[in-house]
PDB file of C-alpha atoms in Angstrom:
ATOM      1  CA  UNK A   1     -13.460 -45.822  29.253  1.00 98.00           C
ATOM      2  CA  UNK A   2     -11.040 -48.526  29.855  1.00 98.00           C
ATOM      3  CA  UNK A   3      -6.967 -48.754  31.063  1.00 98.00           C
ATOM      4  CA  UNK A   4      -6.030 -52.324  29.764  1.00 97.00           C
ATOM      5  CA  UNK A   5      -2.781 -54.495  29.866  1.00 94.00           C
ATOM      6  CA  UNK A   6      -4.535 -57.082  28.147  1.00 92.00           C
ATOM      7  CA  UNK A   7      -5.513 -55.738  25.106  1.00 92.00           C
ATOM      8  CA  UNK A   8      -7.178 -59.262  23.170  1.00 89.00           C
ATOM      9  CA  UNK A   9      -9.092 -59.726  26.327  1.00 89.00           C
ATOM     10  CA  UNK A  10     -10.267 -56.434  26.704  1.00 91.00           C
ATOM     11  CA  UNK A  11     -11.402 -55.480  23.270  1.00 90.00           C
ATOM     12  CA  UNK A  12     -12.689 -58.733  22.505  1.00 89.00           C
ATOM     13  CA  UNK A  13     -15.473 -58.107  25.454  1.00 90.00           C
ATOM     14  CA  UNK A  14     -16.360 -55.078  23.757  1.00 91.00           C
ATOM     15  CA  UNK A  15     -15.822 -51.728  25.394  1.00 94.00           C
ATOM     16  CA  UNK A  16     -16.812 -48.011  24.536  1.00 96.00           C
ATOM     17  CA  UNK A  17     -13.642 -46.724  24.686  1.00 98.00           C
ATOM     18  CA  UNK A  18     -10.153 -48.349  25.495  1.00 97.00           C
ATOM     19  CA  UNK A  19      -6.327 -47.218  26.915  1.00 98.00           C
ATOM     20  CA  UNK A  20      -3.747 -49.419  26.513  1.00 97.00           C
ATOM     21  CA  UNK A  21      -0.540 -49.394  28.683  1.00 97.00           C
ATOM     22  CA  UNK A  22       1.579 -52.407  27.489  1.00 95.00           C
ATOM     23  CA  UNK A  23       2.619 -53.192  31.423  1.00 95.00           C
ATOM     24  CA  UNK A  24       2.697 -55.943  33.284  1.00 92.00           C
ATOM     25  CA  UNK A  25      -0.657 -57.324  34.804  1.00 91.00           C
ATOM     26  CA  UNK A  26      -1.635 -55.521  37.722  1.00 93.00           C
ATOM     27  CA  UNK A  27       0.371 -52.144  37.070  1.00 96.00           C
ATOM     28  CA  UNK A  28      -2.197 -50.899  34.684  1.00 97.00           C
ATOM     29  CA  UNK A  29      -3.015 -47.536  35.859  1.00 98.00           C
ATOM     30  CA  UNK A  30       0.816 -46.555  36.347  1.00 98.00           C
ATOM     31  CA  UNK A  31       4.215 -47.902  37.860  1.00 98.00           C
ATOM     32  CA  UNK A  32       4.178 -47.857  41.594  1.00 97.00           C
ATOM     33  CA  UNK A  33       5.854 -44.798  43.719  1.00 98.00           C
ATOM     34  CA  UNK A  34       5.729 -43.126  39.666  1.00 98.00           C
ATOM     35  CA  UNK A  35       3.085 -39.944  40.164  1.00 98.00           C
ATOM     36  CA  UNK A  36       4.004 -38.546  36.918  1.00 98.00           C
ATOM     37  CA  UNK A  37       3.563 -42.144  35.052  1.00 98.00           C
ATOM     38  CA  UNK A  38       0.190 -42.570  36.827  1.00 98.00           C
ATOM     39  CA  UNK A  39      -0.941 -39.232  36.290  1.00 98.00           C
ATOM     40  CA  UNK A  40      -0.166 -39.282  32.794  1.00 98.00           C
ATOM     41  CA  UNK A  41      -2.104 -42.719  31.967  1.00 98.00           C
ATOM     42  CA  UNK A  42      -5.472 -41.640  34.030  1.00 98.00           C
ATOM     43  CA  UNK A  43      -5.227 -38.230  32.334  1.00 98.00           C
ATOM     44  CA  UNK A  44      -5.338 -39.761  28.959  1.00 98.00           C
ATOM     45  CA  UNK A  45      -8.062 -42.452  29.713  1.00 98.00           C
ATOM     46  CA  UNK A  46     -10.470 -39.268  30.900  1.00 98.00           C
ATOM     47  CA  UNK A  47      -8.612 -37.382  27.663  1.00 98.00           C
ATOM     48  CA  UNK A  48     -10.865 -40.321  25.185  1.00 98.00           C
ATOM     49  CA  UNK A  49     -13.698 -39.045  26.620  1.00 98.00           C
ATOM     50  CA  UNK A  50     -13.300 -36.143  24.863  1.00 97.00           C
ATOM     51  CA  UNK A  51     -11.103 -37.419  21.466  1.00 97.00           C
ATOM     52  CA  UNK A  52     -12.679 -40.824  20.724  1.00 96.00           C
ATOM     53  CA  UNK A  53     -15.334 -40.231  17.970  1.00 94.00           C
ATOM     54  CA  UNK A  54     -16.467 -44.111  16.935  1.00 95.00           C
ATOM     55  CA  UNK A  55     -17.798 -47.275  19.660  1.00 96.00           C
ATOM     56  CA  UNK A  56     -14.329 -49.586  20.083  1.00 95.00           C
ATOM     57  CA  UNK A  57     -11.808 -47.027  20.045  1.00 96.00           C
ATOM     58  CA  UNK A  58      -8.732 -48.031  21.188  1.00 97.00           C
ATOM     59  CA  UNK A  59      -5.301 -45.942  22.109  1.00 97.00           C
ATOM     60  CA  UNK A  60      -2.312 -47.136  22.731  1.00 97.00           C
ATOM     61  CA  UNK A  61       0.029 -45.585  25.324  1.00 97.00           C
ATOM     62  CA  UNK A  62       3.752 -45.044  24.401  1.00 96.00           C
ATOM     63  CA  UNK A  63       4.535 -45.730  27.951  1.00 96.00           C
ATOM     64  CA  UNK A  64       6.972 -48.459  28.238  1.00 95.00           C
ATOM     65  CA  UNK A  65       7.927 -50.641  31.727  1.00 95.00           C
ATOM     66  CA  UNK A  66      11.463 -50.999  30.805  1.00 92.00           C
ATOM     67  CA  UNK A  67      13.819 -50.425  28.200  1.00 89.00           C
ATOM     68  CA  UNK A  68      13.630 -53.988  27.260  1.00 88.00           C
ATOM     69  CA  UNK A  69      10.902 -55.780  26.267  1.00 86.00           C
ATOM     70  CA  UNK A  70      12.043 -59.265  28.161  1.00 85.00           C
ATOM     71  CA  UNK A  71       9.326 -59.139  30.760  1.00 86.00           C
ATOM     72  CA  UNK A  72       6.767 -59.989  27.689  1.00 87.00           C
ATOM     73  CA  UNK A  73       8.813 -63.386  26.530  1.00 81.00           C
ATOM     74  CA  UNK A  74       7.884 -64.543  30.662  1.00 77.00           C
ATOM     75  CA  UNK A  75       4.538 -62.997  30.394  1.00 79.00           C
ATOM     76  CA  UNK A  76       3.462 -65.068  27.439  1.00 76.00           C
ATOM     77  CA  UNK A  77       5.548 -68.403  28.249  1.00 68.00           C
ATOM     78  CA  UNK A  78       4.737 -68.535  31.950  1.00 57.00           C
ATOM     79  CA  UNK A  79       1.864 -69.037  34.001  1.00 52.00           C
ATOM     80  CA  UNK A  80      -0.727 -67.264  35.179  1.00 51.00           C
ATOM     81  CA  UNK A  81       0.519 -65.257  37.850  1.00 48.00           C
ATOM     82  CA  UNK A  82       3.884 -64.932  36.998  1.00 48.00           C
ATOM     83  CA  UNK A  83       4.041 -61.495  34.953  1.00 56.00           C
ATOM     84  CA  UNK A  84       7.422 -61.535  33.939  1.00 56.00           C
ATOM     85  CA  UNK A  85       8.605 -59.895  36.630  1.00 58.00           C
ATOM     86  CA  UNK A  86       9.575 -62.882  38.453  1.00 55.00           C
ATOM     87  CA  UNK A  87      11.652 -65.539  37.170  1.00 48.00           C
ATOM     88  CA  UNK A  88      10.307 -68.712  35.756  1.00 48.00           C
ATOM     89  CA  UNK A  89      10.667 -71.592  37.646  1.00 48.00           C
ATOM     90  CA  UNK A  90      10.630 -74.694  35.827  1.00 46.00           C
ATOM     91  CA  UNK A  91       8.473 -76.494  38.084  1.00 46.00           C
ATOM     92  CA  UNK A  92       5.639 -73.622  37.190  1.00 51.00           C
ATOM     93  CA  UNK A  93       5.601 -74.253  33.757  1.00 49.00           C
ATOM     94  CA  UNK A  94       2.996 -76.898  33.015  1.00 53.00           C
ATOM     95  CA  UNK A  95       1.497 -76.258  36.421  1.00 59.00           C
ATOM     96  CA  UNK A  96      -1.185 -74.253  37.843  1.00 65.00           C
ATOM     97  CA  UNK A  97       0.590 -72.021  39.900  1.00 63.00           C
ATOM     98  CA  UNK A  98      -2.581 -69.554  40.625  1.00 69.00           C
ATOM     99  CA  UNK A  99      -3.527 -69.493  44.578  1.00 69.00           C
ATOM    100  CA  UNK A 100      -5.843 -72.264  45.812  1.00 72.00           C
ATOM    101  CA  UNK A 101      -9.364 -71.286  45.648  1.00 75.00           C
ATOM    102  CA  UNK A 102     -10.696 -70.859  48.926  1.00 79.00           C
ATOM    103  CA  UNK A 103     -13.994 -69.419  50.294  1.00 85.00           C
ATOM    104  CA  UNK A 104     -12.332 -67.847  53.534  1.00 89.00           C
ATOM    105  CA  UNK A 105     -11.337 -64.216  53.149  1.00 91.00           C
ATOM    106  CA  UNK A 106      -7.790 -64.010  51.927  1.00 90.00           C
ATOM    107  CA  UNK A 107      -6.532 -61.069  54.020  1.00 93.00           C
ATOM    108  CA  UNK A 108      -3.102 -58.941  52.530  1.00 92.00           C
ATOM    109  CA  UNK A 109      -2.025 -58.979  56.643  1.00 92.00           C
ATOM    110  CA  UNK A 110      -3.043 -60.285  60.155  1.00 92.00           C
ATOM    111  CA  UNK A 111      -3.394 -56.401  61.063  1.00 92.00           C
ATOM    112  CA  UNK A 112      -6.398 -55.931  58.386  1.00 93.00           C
ATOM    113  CA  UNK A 113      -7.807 -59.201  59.388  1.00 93.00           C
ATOM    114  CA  UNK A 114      -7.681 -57.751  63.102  1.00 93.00           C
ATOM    115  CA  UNK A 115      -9.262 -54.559  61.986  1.00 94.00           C
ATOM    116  CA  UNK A 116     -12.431 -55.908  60.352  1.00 93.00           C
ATOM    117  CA  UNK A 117     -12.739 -58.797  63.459  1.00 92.00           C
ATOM    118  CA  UNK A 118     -12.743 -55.263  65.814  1.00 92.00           C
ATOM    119  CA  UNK A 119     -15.003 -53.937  63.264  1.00 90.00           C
ATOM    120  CA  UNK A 120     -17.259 -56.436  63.434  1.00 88.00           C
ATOM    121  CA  UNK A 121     -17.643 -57.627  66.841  1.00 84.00           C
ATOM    122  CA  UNK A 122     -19.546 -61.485  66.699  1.00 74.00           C
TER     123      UNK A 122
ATOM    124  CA  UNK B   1       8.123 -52.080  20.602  1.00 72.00           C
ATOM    125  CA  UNK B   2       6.875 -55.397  20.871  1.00 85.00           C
ATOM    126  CA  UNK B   3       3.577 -56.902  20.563  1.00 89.00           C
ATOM    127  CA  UNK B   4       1.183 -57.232  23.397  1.00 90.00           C
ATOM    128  CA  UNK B   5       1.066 -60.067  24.985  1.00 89.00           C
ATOM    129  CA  UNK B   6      -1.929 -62.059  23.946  1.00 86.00           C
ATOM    130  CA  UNK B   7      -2.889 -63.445  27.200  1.00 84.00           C
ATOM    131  CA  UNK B   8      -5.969 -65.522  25.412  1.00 81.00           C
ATOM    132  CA  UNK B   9      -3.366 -66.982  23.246  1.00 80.00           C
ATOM    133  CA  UNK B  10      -1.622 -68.067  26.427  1.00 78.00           C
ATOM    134  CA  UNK B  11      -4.315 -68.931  29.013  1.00 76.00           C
ATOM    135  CA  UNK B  12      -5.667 -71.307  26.160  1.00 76.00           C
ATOM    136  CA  UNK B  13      -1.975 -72.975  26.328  1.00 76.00           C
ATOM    137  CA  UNK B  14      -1.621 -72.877  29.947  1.00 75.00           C
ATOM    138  CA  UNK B  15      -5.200 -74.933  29.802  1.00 77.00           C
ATOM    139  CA  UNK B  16      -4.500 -77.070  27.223  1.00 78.00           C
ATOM    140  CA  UNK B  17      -1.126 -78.257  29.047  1.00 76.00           C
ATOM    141  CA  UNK B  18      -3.144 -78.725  32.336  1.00 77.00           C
ATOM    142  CA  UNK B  19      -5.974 -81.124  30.490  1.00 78.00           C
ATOM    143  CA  UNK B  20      -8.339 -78.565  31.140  1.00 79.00           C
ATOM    144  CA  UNK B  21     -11.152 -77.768  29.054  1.00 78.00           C
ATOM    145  CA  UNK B  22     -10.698 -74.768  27.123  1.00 75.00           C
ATOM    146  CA  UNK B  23     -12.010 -71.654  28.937  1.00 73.00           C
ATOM    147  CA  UNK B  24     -14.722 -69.604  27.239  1.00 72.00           C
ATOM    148  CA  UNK B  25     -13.987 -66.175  27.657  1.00 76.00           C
ATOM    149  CA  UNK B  26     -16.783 -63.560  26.921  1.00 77.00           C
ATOM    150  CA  UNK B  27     -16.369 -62.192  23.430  1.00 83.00           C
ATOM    151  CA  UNK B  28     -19.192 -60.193  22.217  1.00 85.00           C
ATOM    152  CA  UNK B  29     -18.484 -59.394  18.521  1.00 85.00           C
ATOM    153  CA  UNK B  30     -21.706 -56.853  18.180  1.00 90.00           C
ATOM    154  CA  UNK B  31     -20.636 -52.804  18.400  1.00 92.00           C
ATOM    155  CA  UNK B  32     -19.727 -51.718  22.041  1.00 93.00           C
ATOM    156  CA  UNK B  33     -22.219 -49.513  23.144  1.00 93.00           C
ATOM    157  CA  UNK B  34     -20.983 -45.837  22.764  1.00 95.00           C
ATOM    158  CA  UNK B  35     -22.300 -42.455  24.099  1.00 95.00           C
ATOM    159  CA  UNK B  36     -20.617 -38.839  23.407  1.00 94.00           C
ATOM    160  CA  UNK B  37     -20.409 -36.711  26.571  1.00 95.00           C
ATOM    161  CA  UNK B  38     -23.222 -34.043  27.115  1.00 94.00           C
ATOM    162  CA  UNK B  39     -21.574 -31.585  28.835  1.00 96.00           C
ATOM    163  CA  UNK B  40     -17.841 -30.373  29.376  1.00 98.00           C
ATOM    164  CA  UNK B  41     -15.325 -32.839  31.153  1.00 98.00           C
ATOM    165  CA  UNK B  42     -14.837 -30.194  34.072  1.00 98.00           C
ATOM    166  CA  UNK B  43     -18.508 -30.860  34.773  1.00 98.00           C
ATOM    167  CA  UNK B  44     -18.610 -34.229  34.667  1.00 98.00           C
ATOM    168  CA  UNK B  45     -18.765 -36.799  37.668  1.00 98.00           C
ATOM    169  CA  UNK B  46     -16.496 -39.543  37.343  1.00 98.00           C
ATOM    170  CA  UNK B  47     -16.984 -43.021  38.829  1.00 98.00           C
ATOM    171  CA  UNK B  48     -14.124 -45.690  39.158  1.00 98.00           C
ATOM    172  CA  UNK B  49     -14.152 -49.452  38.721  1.00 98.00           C
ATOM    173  CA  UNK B  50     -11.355 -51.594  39.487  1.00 98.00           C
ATOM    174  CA  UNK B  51     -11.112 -55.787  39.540  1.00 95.00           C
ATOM    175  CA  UNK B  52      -7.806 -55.495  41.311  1.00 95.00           C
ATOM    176  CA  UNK B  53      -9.202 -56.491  44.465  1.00 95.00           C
ATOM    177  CA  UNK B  54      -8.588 -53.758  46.769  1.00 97.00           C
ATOM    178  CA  UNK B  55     -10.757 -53.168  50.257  1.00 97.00           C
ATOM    179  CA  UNK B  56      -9.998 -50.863  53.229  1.00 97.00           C
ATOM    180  CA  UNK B  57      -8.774 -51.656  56.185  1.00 96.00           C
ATOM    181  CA  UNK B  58     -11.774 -52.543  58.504  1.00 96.00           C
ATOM    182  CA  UNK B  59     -14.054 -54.343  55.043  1.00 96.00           C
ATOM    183  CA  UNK B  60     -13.597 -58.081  55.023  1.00 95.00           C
ATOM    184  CA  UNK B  61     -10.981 -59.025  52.337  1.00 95.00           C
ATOM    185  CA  UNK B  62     -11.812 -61.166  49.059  1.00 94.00           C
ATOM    186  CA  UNK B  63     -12.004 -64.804  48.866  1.00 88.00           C
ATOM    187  CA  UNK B  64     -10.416 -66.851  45.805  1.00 83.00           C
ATOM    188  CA  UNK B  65     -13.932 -69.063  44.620  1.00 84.00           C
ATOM    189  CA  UNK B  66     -15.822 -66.980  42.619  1.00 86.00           C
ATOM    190  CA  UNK B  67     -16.092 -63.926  44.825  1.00 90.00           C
ATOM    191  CA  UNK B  68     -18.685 -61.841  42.994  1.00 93.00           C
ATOM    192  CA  UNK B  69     -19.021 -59.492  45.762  1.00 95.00           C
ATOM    193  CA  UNK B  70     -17.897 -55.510  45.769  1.00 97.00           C
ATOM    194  CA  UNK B  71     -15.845 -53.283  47.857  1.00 98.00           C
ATOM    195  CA  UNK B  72     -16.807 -49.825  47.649  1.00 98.00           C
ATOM    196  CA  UNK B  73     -13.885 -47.312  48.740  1.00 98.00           C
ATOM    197  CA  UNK B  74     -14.695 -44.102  49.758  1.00 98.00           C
ATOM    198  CA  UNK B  75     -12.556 -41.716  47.382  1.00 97.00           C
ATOM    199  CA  UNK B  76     -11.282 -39.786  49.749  1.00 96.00           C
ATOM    200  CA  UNK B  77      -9.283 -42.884  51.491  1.00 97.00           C
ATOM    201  CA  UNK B  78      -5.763 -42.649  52.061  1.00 95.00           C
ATOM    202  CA  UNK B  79      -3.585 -45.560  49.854  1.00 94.00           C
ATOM    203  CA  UNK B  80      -1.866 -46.596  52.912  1.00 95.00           C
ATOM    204  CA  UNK B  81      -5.353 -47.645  54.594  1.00 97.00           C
ATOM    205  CA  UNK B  82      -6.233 -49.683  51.063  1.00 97.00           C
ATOM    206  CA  UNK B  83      -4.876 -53.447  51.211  1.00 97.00           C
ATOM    207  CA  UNK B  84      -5.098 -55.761  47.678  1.00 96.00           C
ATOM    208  CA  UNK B  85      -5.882 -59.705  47.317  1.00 92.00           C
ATOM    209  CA  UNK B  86      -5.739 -61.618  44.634  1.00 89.00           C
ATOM    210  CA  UNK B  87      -5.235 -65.210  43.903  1.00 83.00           C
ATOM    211  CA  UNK B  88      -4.554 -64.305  39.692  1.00 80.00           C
ATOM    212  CA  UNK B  89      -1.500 -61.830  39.169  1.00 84.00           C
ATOM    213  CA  UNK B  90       1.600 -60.763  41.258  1.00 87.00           C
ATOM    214  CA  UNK B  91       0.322 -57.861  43.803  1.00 91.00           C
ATOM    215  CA  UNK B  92       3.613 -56.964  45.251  1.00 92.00           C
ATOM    216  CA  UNK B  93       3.312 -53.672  43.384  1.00 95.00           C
ATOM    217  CA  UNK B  94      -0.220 -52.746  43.824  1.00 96.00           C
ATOM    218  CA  UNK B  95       0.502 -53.557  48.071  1.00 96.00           C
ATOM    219  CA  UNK B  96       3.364 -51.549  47.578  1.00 97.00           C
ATOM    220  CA  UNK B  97       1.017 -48.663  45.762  1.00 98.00           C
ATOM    221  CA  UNK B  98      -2.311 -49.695  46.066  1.00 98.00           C
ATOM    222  CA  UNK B  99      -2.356 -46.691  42.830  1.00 98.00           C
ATOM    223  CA  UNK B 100      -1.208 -49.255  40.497  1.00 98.00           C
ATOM    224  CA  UNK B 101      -4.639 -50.496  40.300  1.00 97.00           C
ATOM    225  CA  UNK B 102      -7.070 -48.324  41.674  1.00 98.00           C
ATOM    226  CA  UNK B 103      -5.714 -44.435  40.376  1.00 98.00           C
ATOM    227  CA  UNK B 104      -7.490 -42.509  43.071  1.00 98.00           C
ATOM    228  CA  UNK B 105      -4.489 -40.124  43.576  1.00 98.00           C
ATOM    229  CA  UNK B 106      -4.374 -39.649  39.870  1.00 98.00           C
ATOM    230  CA  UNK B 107      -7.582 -39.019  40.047  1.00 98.00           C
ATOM    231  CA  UNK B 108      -7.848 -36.645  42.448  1.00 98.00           C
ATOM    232  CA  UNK B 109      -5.280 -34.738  40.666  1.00 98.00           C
ATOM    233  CA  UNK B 110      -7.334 -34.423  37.537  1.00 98.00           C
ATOM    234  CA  UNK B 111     -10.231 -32.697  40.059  1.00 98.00           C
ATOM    235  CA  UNK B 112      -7.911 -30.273  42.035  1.00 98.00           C
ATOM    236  CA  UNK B 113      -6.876 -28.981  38.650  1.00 98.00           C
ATOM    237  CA  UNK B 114     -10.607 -28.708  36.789  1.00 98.00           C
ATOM    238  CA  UNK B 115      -9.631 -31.067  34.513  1.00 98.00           C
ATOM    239  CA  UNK B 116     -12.771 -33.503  35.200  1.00 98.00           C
ATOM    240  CA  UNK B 117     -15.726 -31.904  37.945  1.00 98.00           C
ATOM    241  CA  UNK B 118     -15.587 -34.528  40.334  1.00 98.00           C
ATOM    242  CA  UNK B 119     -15.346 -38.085  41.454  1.00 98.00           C
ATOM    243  CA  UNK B 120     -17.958 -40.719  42.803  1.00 98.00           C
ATOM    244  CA  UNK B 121     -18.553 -40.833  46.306  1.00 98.00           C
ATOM    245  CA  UNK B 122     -16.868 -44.201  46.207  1.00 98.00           C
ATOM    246  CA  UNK B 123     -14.616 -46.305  43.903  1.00 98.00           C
ATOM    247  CA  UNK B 124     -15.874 -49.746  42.969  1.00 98.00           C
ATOM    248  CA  UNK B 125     -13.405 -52.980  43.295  1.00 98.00           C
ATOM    249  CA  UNK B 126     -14.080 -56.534  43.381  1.00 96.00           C
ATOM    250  CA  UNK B 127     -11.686 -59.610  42.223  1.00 92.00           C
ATOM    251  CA  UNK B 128     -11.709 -60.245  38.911  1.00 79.00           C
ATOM    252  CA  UNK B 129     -11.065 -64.107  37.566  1.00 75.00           C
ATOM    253  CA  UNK B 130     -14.291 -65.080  38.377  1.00 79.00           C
ATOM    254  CA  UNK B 131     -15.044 -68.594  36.606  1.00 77.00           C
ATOM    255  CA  UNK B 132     -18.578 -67.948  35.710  1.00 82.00           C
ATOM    256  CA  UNK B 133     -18.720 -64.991  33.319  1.00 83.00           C
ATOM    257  CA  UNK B 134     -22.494 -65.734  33.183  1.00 87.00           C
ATOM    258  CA  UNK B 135     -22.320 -64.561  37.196  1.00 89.00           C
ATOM    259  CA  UNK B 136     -20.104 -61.945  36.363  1.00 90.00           C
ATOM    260  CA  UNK B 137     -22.610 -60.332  33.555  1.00 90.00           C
ATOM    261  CA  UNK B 138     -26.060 -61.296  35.247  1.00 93.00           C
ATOM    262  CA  UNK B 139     -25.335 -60.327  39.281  1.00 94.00           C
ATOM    263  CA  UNK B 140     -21.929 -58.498  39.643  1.00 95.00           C
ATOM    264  CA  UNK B 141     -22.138 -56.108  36.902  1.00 95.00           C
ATOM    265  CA  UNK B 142     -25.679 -55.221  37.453  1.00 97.00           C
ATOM    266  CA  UNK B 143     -24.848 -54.342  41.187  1.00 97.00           C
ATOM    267  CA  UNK B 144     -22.011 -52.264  39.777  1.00 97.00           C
ATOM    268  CA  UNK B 145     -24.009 -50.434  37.300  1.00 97.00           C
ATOM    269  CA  UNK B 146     -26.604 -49.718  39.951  1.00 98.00           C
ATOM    270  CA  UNK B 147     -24.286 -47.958  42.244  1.00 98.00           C
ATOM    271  CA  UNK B 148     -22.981 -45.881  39.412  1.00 98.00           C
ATOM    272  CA  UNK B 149     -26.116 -44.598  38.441  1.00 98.00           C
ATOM    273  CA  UNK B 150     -26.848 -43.942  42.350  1.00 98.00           C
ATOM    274  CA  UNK B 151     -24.237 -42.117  42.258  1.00 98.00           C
ATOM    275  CA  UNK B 152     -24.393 -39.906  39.766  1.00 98.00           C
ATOM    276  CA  UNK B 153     -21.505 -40.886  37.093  1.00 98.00           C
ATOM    277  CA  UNK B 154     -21.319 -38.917  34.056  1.00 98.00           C
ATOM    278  CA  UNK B 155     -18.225 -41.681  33.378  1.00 98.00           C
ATOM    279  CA  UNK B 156     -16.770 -44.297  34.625  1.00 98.00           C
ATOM    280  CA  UNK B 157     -13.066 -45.315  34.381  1.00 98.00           C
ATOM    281  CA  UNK B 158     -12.249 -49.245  34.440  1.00 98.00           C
ATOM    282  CA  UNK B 159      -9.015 -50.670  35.389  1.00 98.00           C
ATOM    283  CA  UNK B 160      -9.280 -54.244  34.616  1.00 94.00           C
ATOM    284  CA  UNK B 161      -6.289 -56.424  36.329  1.00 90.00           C
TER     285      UNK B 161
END
């Protein structure tokens, strides 16, 4: 079974069985610091093990992100990893504003980066 | 409610604006494969899969060309020792709550209280966005689906990013 926020892409692959929670990319399995929201979207992903009868089922979460539905107008008009969170800048649009590619390890902190060097000793 | 946002509709834009050629994205129109479970859902090993890019602190972090390798992430590992990269969607959240995109305290949950047996020795991430989905289908997910059959998965939840 799959969680997806990005429901054309997901179902046009082809999957067994999919959730959808109509949230911003990257917040799929549940807001952050929100136990009850996660809880609830796993629970119901493992519940269509149990419900979904036919190959390609799909359900659809009621779960919203915010009473509004503004983040979705960014989502779709922006680039690719702006989610609608953050605002537009005009200089993105038109613009590939993805990180470069790189082959070197793209560490979240110095600290981690330090912790796999120690790990690793050359 | 709104529609969802059809991020095919809008990668092919973003593409066509940049002179790029269109990207083919894997669409497979036959019937997804489909098995009922065997046994009861309290009995049932579950195995999780997530392309949000996560790693532990002490595994080497992603890269951002076509990284088809795999983290795996014992499930037992506390979210504040799980760090996220990725060069394709905002990860404030998911470094805030590594959760966000790989649900092992949800998950956990669901074991304490019987509601599925058990989970995987280890969660499975990688980064998703990898150009090639030829790579992607012939040597990532092959590697993937190896290690869940190692491991003994009765089901598998994905969390795409």
């Amino acid at each position: 079974v799959s969680l997806s926020s990005a429901l054309s892409i997901t179902t046009g692959v082809g999957v067994p069985r999919t959730v959808f929670v109509d949230y911003p990319l990257g917040r799929t399995a549940g807001k952050p610091d929100d136990v009850d929201d996660q809880y609830g979207i796993v629970r119901a992903a493992m519940t269509t093990l149990l419900t979904a009868t036919a190959p390609g089922a799909v359900v659809r979460l009621p779960n919203r992100w915010s009473d509004d539905d503004r983040w979705k107008d960014q989502a779709q008009r922006s680039g690719w990893s702006v989610d609608g969170l953050t605002p537009v800048v005009a200089s993105t649009v038109g613009s590939d504003d993805r990180a470069e590619r790189s082959d070197q390890p793209q560490w979240q902190g110095e600290s981690d980066r330090l912790a796999w060097e120690n790990a690793h000793p050359s | 409610v709104t529609a969802p946002v059809d991020y095919l509709a809008r990668s092919k834009e973003r593409y066509d604006a940049l002179g790029y050629s269109p990207y083919r994205w894997a669409l497979d129109d036959s019937t997804p494969p489909f098995l009922a479970l065997t046994k009861p859902l309290s009995t049932c090993r579950v195995g999780l899969v997530s392309s949000g890019g996560s790693y532990v602190v002490g595994q080497e972090a992603f890269h951002f060309r076509d990284d088809i390798s795999y983290r795996a992430i014992p499930t037992e590992t506390e979210p504040s020792d799980v760090r996220v990269t990725h060069f394709a969607y905002n990860t404030d959240d998911a470094r805030h709550d590594p959760n966000c995109v790989l649900p092992l305290r949800s998950l956990r949950a669901l074991v304490d209280e019987g509601f599925i047996g058990s989970l995987a020795p280890n969660a499975l991430s990688f980064v998703g966005g990898i150009y090639s989905s030829r790579r992607c289908r012939d040597v990532l997910a092959p590697r993937i689906v190896e290690e869940l059959v190692a491991q003994q998965c009765d089901a598998v939840l994905l969390v795409p990013v």
